Protein backbone atom coordinates (compact mmCIF):
# COMPACT_ATOMS: atom_id res chain seq x y z
CA UNK A 1 0.00 0.00 0.00
CA UNK A 2 1.08 3.60 -0.64
CA UNK A 3 1.73 6.02 2.20
CA UNK A 4 1.76 9.82 1.92
CA UNK A 5 3.44 11.87 4.66
CA UNK A 6 3.53 15.69 4.81
CA UNK A 7 5.98 17.71 6.88
CA UNK A 8 7.30 21.25 7.29
CA UNK A 9 4.32 23.08 8.74
CA UNK A 10 4.56 25.47 11.64
CA UNK A 11 3.89 28.94 13.00
CA UNK A 12 5.17 31.95 11.03
CA UNK A 13 4.57 35.69 11.01
CA UNK A 14 2.82 37.41 8.10
CA UNK A 15 5.30 37.90 5.28
CA UNK A 16 7.31 34.87 6.31
CA UNK A 17 8.05 31.67 4.41
CA UNK A 18 7.67 27.93 4.85
CA UNK A 19 8.63 24.95 2.72
CA UNK A 20 6.34 21.93 2.93
CA UNK A 21 7.40 18.44 1.90
CA UNK A 22 5.36 15.39 0.90
CA UNK A 23 6.95 11.96 0.63
CA UNK A 24 5.25 9.03 -1.10
CA UNK A 25 6.40 5.52 -0.27
CA UNK A 26 5.31 1.93 -0.70
CA UNK A 27 4.25 0.04 -3.80
CA UNK A 28 4.62 2.68 -6.54
CA UNK A 29 5.03 2.13 -10.26
CA UNK A 30 4.24 5.60 -11.57
CA UNK A 31 3.18 8.94 -10.08
CA UNK A 32 0.94 10.72 -12.60
CA UNK A 33 0.47 13.91 -10.60
CA UNK A 34 0.84 15.33 -7.12
CA UNK A 35 -1.08 18.23 -5.62
CA UNK A 36 -1.53 20.35 -2.52
CA UNK A 37 -4.88 21.17 -0.95
CA UNK A 38 -5.71 23.04 2.23
CA UNK A 39 -8.57 23.29 4.69
CA UNK A 40 -9.10 26.22 7.04
CA UNK A 41 -11.34 26.00 10.13
CA UNK A 42 -15.00 26.03 9.12
CA UNK A 43 -14.15 25.89 5.42
CA UNK A 44 -14.25 23.30 2.66
CA UNK A 45 -11.01 21.74 1.49
CA UNK A 46 -9.67 23.77 -1.44
CA UNK A 47 -7.17 23.23 -4.22
CA UNK A 48 -3.81 25.00 -3.90
CA UNK A 49 -1.42 23.71 -6.58
CA UNK A 50 -0.71 20.70 -8.79
CA UNK A 51 2.20 19.37 -10.82
CA UNK A 52 1.97 16.56 -13.36
CA UNK A 53 4.54 13.98 -14.44
CA UNK A 54 5.92 16.33 -17.11
CA UNK A 55 6.43 19.13 -14.59
CA UNK A 56 3.52 21.31 -15.64
CA UNK A 57 2.21 23.39 -12.75
CA UNK A 58 -1.11 25.03 -11.97
CA UNK A 59 -2.07 27.24 -9.02
CA UNK A 60 -5.12 28.62 -7.31
CA UNK A 61 -5.51 32.36 -7.88
CA UNK A 62 -5.17 33.00 -4.16
CA UNK A 63 -1.58 31.70 -4.08
CA UNK A 64 -0.33 32.50 -7.60
CA UNK A 65 2.93 34.42 -7.45
CA UNK A 66 3.58 33.49 -3.80
CA UNK A 67 3.68 29.68 -3.79
CA UNK A 68 5.77 27.35 -5.94
CA UNK A 69 5.14 23.62 -6.36
CA UNK A 70 8.00 21.33 -7.35
CA UNK A 71 8.92 17.67 -7.22
CA UNK A 72 11.83 15.26 -7.02
CA UNK A 73 10.65 12.34 -9.13
CA UNK A 74 13.60 10.11 -8.23
CA UNK A 75 12.65 10.26 -4.55
CA UNK A 76 8.85 10.52 -4.96
CA UNK A 77 8.84 13.78 -3.05
CA UNK A 78 6.69 16.88 -3.54
CA UNK A 79 7.42 20.37 -2.23
CA UNK A 80 5.49 23.57 -1.71
CA UNK A 81 7.53 26.73 -1.22
CA UNK A 82 5.30 29.32 0.41
CA UNK A 83 6.49 32.94 0.45
CA UNK A 84 4.88 36.17 1.64
CA UNK A 85 2.48 34.23 3.81
CA UNK A 86 -0.78 35.84 4.88
CA UNK A 87 -3.09 35.08 7.82
CA UNK A 88 -5.65 33.73 5.35
CA UNK A 89 -3.14 31.02 4.38
CA UNK A 90 -3.67 29.45 7.81
CA UNK A 91 -4.95 25.91 7.25
CA UNK A 92 -4.11 22.25 7.36
CA UNK A 93 -2.24 21.48 4.15
CA UNK A 94 -2.80 18.09 2.54
CA UNK A 95 -0.80 16.29 -0.13
CA UNK A 96 -2.55 14.19 -2.79
CA UNK A 97 -0.77 11.71 -5.02
CA UNK A 98 -2.28 10.29 -8.21
CA UNK A 99 -0.37 7.02 -8.17
CA UNK A 100 -1.01 4.14 -10.55
CA UNK A 101 -4.80 3.59 -10.50
CA UNK A 102 -5.64 5.44 -7.29
CA UNK A 103 -5.55 8.73 -5.40
CA UNK A 104 -3.81 8.82 -2.01
CA UNK A 105 -3.99 11.47 0.71
CA UNK A 106 -1.72 12.34 3.58
CA UNK A 107 -2.80 13.27 7.10
CA UNK A 108 -1.93 16.95 6.68
CA UNK A 109 0.44 19.45 8.24
CA UNK A 110 -0.67 22.58 10.09
CA UNK A 111 0.36 26.01 8.82
CA UNK A 112 -0.45 28.97 11.06
CA UNK A 113 0.29 32.55 9.96
CA UNK A 114 -0.09 34.98 12.84
CA UNK A 115 1.56 37.95 14.52
PDB file of C-alpha atoms in Angstrom:
ATOM      1  CA  UNK A   1       0.000   0.000   0.000  1.00  0.00           C
ATOM      2  CA  UNK A   2       1.082   3.599  -0.641  1.00  0.00           C
ATOM      3  CA  UNK A   3       1.728   6.019   2.202  1.00  0.00           C
ATOM      4  CA  UNK A   4       1.755   9.821   1.922  1.00  0.00           C
ATOM      5  CA  UNK A   5       3.440  11.875   4.660  1.00  0.00           C
ATOM      6  CA  UNK A   6       3.529  15.686   4.813  1.00  0.00           C
ATOM      7  CA  UNK A   7       5.979  17.713   6.876  1.00  0.00           C
ATOM      8  CA  UNK A   8       7.302  21.250   7.287  1.00  0.00           C
ATOM      9  CA  UNK A   9       4.322  23.076   8.743  1.00  0.00           C
ATOM     10  CA  UNK A  10       4.558  25.465  11.643  1.00  0.00           C
ATOM     11  CA  UNK A  11       3.886  28.942  13.000  1.00  0.00           C
ATOM     12  CA  UNK A  12       5.167  31.946  11.033  1.00  0.00           C
ATOM     13  CA  UNK A  13       4.575  35.695  11.013  1.00  0.00           C
ATOM     14  CA  UNK A  14       2.818  37.408   8.103  1.00  0.00           C
ATOM     15  CA  UNK A  15       5.297  37.900   5.279  1.00  0.00           C
ATOM     16  CA  UNK A  16       7.306  34.869   6.315  1.00  0.00           C
ATOM     17  CA  UNK A  17       8.053  31.672   4.414  1.00  0.00           C
ATOM     18  CA  UNK A  18       7.668  27.930   4.849  1.00  0.00           C
ATOM     19  CA  UNK A  19       8.629  24.945   2.722  1.00  0.00           C
ATOM     20  CA  UNK A  20       6.336  21.933   2.926  1.00  0.00           C
ATOM     21  CA  UNK A  21       7.397  18.438   1.896  1.00  0.00           C
ATOM     22  CA  UNK A  22       5.357  15.393   0.902  1.00  0.00           C
ATOM     23  CA  UNK A  23       6.945  11.962   0.634  1.00  0.00           C
ATOM     24  CA  UNK A  24       5.250   9.035  -1.096  1.00  0.00           C
ATOM     25  CA  UNK A  25       6.403   5.525  -0.267  1.00  0.00           C
ATOM     26  CA  UNK A  26       5.308   1.926  -0.697  1.00  0.00           C
ATOM     27  CA  UNK A  27       4.246   0.038  -3.801  1.00  0.00           C
ATOM     28  CA  UNK A  28       4.624   2.682  -6.541  1.00  0.00           C
ATOM     29  CA  UNK A  29       5.029   2.126 -10.258  1.00  0.00           C
ATOM     30  CA  UNK A  30       4.242   5.601 -11.566  1.00  0.00           C
ATOM     31  CA  UNK A  31       3.183   8.936 -10.084  1.00  0.00           C
ATOM     32  CA  UNK A  32       0.944  10.719 -12.597  1.00  0.00           C
ATOM     33  CA  UNK A  33       0.467  13.906 -10.597  1.00  0.00           C
ATOM     34  CA  UNK A  34       0.838  15.334  -7.119  1.00  0.00           C
ATOM     35  CA  UNK A  35      -1.078  18.225  -5.624  1.00  0.00           C
ATOM     36  CA  UNK A  36      -1.530  20.352  -2.522  1.00  0.00           C
ATOM     37  CA  UNK A  37      -4.884  21.168  -0.950  1.00  0.00           C
ATOM     38  CA  UNK A  38      -5.714  23.040   2.232  1.00  0.00           C
ATOM     39  CA  UNK A  39      -8.572  23.289   4.688  1.00  0.00           C
ATOM     40  CA  UNK A  40      -9.097  26.218   7.038  1.00  0.00           C
ATOM     41  CA  UNK A  41     -11.344  26.003  10.132  1.00  0.00           C
ATOM     42  CA  UNK A  42     -14.996  26.030   9.122  1.00  0.00           C
ATOM     43  CA  UNK A  43     -14.151  25.893   5.418  1.00  0.00           C
ATOM     44  CA  UNK A  44     -14.248  23.295   2.657  1.00  0.00           C
ATOM     45  CA  UNK A  45     -11.015  21.738   1.490  1.00  0.00           C
ATOM     46  CA  UNK A  46      -9.671  23.769  -1.440  1.00  0.00           C
ATOM     47  CA  UNK A  47      -7.175  23.234  -4.221  1.00  0.00           C
ATOM     48  CA  UNK A  48      -3.810  24.997  -3.898  1.00  0.00           C
ATOM     49  CA  UNK A  49      -1.422  23.707  -6.579  1.00  0.00           C
ATOM     50  CA  UNK A  50      -0.707  20.697  -8.792  1.00  0.00           C
ATOM     51  CA  UNK A  51       2.199  19.367 -10.820  1.00  0.00           C
ATOM     52  CA  UNK A  52       1.967  16.556 -13.362  1.00  0.00           C
ATOM     53  CA  UNK A  53       4.541  13.981 -14.437  1.00  0.00           C
ATOM     54  CA  UNK A  54       5.916  16.330 -17.107  1.00  0.00           C
ATOM     55  CA  UNK A  55       6.433  19.128 -14.594  1.00  0.00           C
ATOM     56  CA  UNK A  56       3.520  21.306 -15.640  1.00  0.00           C
ATOM     57  CA  UNK A  57       2.206  23.393 -12.754  1.00  0.00           C
ATOM     58  CA  UNK A  58      -1.106  25.034 -11.971  1.00  0.00           C
ATOM     59  CA  UNK A  59      -2.072  27.241  -9.015  1.00  0.00           C
ATOM     60  CA  UNK A  60      -5.123  28.624  -7.307  1.00  0.00           C
ATOM     61  CA  UNK A  61      -5.515  32.355  -7.884  1.00  0.00           C
ATOM     62  CA  UNK A  62      -5.171  33.002  -4.156  1.00  0.00           C
ATOM     63  CA  UNK A  63      -1.577  31.700  -4.083  1.00  0.00           C
ATOM     64  CA  UNK A  64      -0.331  32.502  -7.598  1.00  0.00           C
ATOM     65  CA  UNK A  65       2.934  34.422  -7.447  1.00  0.00           C
ATOM     66  CA  UNK A  66       3.577  33.492  -3.805  1.00  0.00           C
ATOM     67  CA  UNK A  67       3.682  29.675  -3.786  1.00  0.00           C
ATOM     68  CA  UNK A  68       5.773  27.346  -5.940  1.00  0.00           C
ATOM     69  CA  UNK A  69       5.137  23.623  -6.356  1.00  0.00           C
ATOM     70  CA  UNK A  70       7.996  21.328  -7.346  1.00  0.00           C
ATOM     71  CA  UNK A  71       8.918  17.674  -7.223  1.00  0.00           C
ATOM     72  CA  UNK A  72      11.832  15.264  -7.019  1.00  0.00           C
ATOM     73  CA  UNK A  73      10.653  12.335  -9.134  1.00  0.00           C
ATOM     74  CA  UNK A  74      13.597  10.108  -8.232  1.00  0.00           C
ATOM     75  CA  UNK A  75      12.652  10.258  -4.554  1.00  0.00           C
ATOM     76  CA  UNK A  76       8.851  10.518  -4.962  1.00  0.00           C
ATOM     77  CA  UNK A  77       8.838  13.779  -3.054  1.00  0.00           C
ATOM     78  CA  UNK A  78       6.688  16.877  -3.539  1.00  0.00           C
ATOM     79  CA  UNK A  79       7.424  20.372  -2.232  1.00  0.00           C
ATOM     80  CA  UNK A  80       5.487  23.572  -1.713  1.00  0.00           C
ATOM     81  CA  UNK A  81       7.534  26.726  -1.218  1.00  0.00           C
ATOM     82  CA  UNK A  82       5.300  29.325   0.409  1.00  0.00           C
ATOM     83  CA  UNK A  83       6.491  32.938   0.449  1.00  0.00           C
ATOM     84  CA  UNK A  84       4.882  36.172   1.644  1.00  0.00           C
ATOM     85  CA  UNK A  85       2.481  34.227   3.812  1.00  0.00           C
ATOM     86  CA  UNK A  86      -0.782  35.845   4.878  1.00  0.00           C
ATOM     87  CA  UNK A  87      -3.092  35.080   7.819  1.00  0.00           C
ATOM     88  CA  UNK A  88      -5.652  33.735   5.351  1.00  0.00           C
ATOM     89  CA  UNK A  89      -3.145  31.022   4.385  1.00  0.00           C
ATOM     90  CA  UNK A  90      -3.673  29.453   7.812  1.00  0.00           C
ATOM     91  CA  UNK A  91      -4.948  25.911   7.248  1.00  0.00           C
ATOM     92  CA  UNK A  92      -4.107  22.250   7.363  1.00  0.00           C
ATOM     93  CA  UNK A  93      -2.238  21.478   4.147  1.00  0.00           C
ATOM     94  CA  UNK A  94      -2.797  18.086   2.537  1.00  0.00           C
ATOM     95  CA  UNK A  95      -0.803  16.288  -0.130  1.00  0.00           C
ATOM     96  CA  UNK A  96      -2.549  14.188  -2.791  1.00  0.00           C
ATOM     97  CA  UNK A  97      -0.771  11.715  -5.019  1.00  0.00           C
ATOM     98  CA  UNK A  98      -2.280  10.287  -8.207  1.00  0.00           C
ATOM     99  CA  UNK A  99      -0.369   7.019  -8.171  1.00  0.00           C
ATOM    100  CA  UNK A 100      -1.014   4.136 -10.552  1.00  0.00           C
ATOM    101  CA  UNK A 101      -4.795   3.591 -10.505  1.00  0.00           C
ATOM    102  CA  UNK A 102      -5.642   5.443  -7.292  1.00  0.00           C
ATOM    103  CA  UNK A 103      -5.550   8.728  -5.397  1.00  0.00           C
ATOM    104  CA  UNK A 104      -3.813   8.824  -2.013  1.00  0.00           C
ATOM    105  CA  UNK A 105      -3.994  11.471   0.705  1.00  0.00           C
ATOM    106  CA  UNK A 106      -1.715  12.337   3.584  1.00  0.00           C
ATOM    107  CA  UNK A 107      -2.799  13.272   7.097  1.00  0.00           C
ATOM    108  CA  UNK A 108      -1.933  16.946   6.676  1.00  0.00           C
ATOM    109  CA  UNK A 109       0.439  19.448   8.240  1.00  0.00           C
ATOM    110  CA  UNK A 110      -0.675  22.580  10.089  1.00  0.00           C
ATOM    111  CA  UNK A 111       0.365  26.006   8.818  1.00  0.00           C
ATOM    112  CA  UNK A 112      -0.445  28.975  11.055  1.00  0.00           C
ATOM    113  CA  UNK A 113       0.294  32.550   9.959  1.00  0.00           C
ATOM    114  CA  UNK A 114      -0.091  34.979  12.841  1.00  0.00           C
ATOM    115  CA  UNK A 115       1.556  37.948  14.518  1.00  0.00           C
TER     116      UNK A 115
END
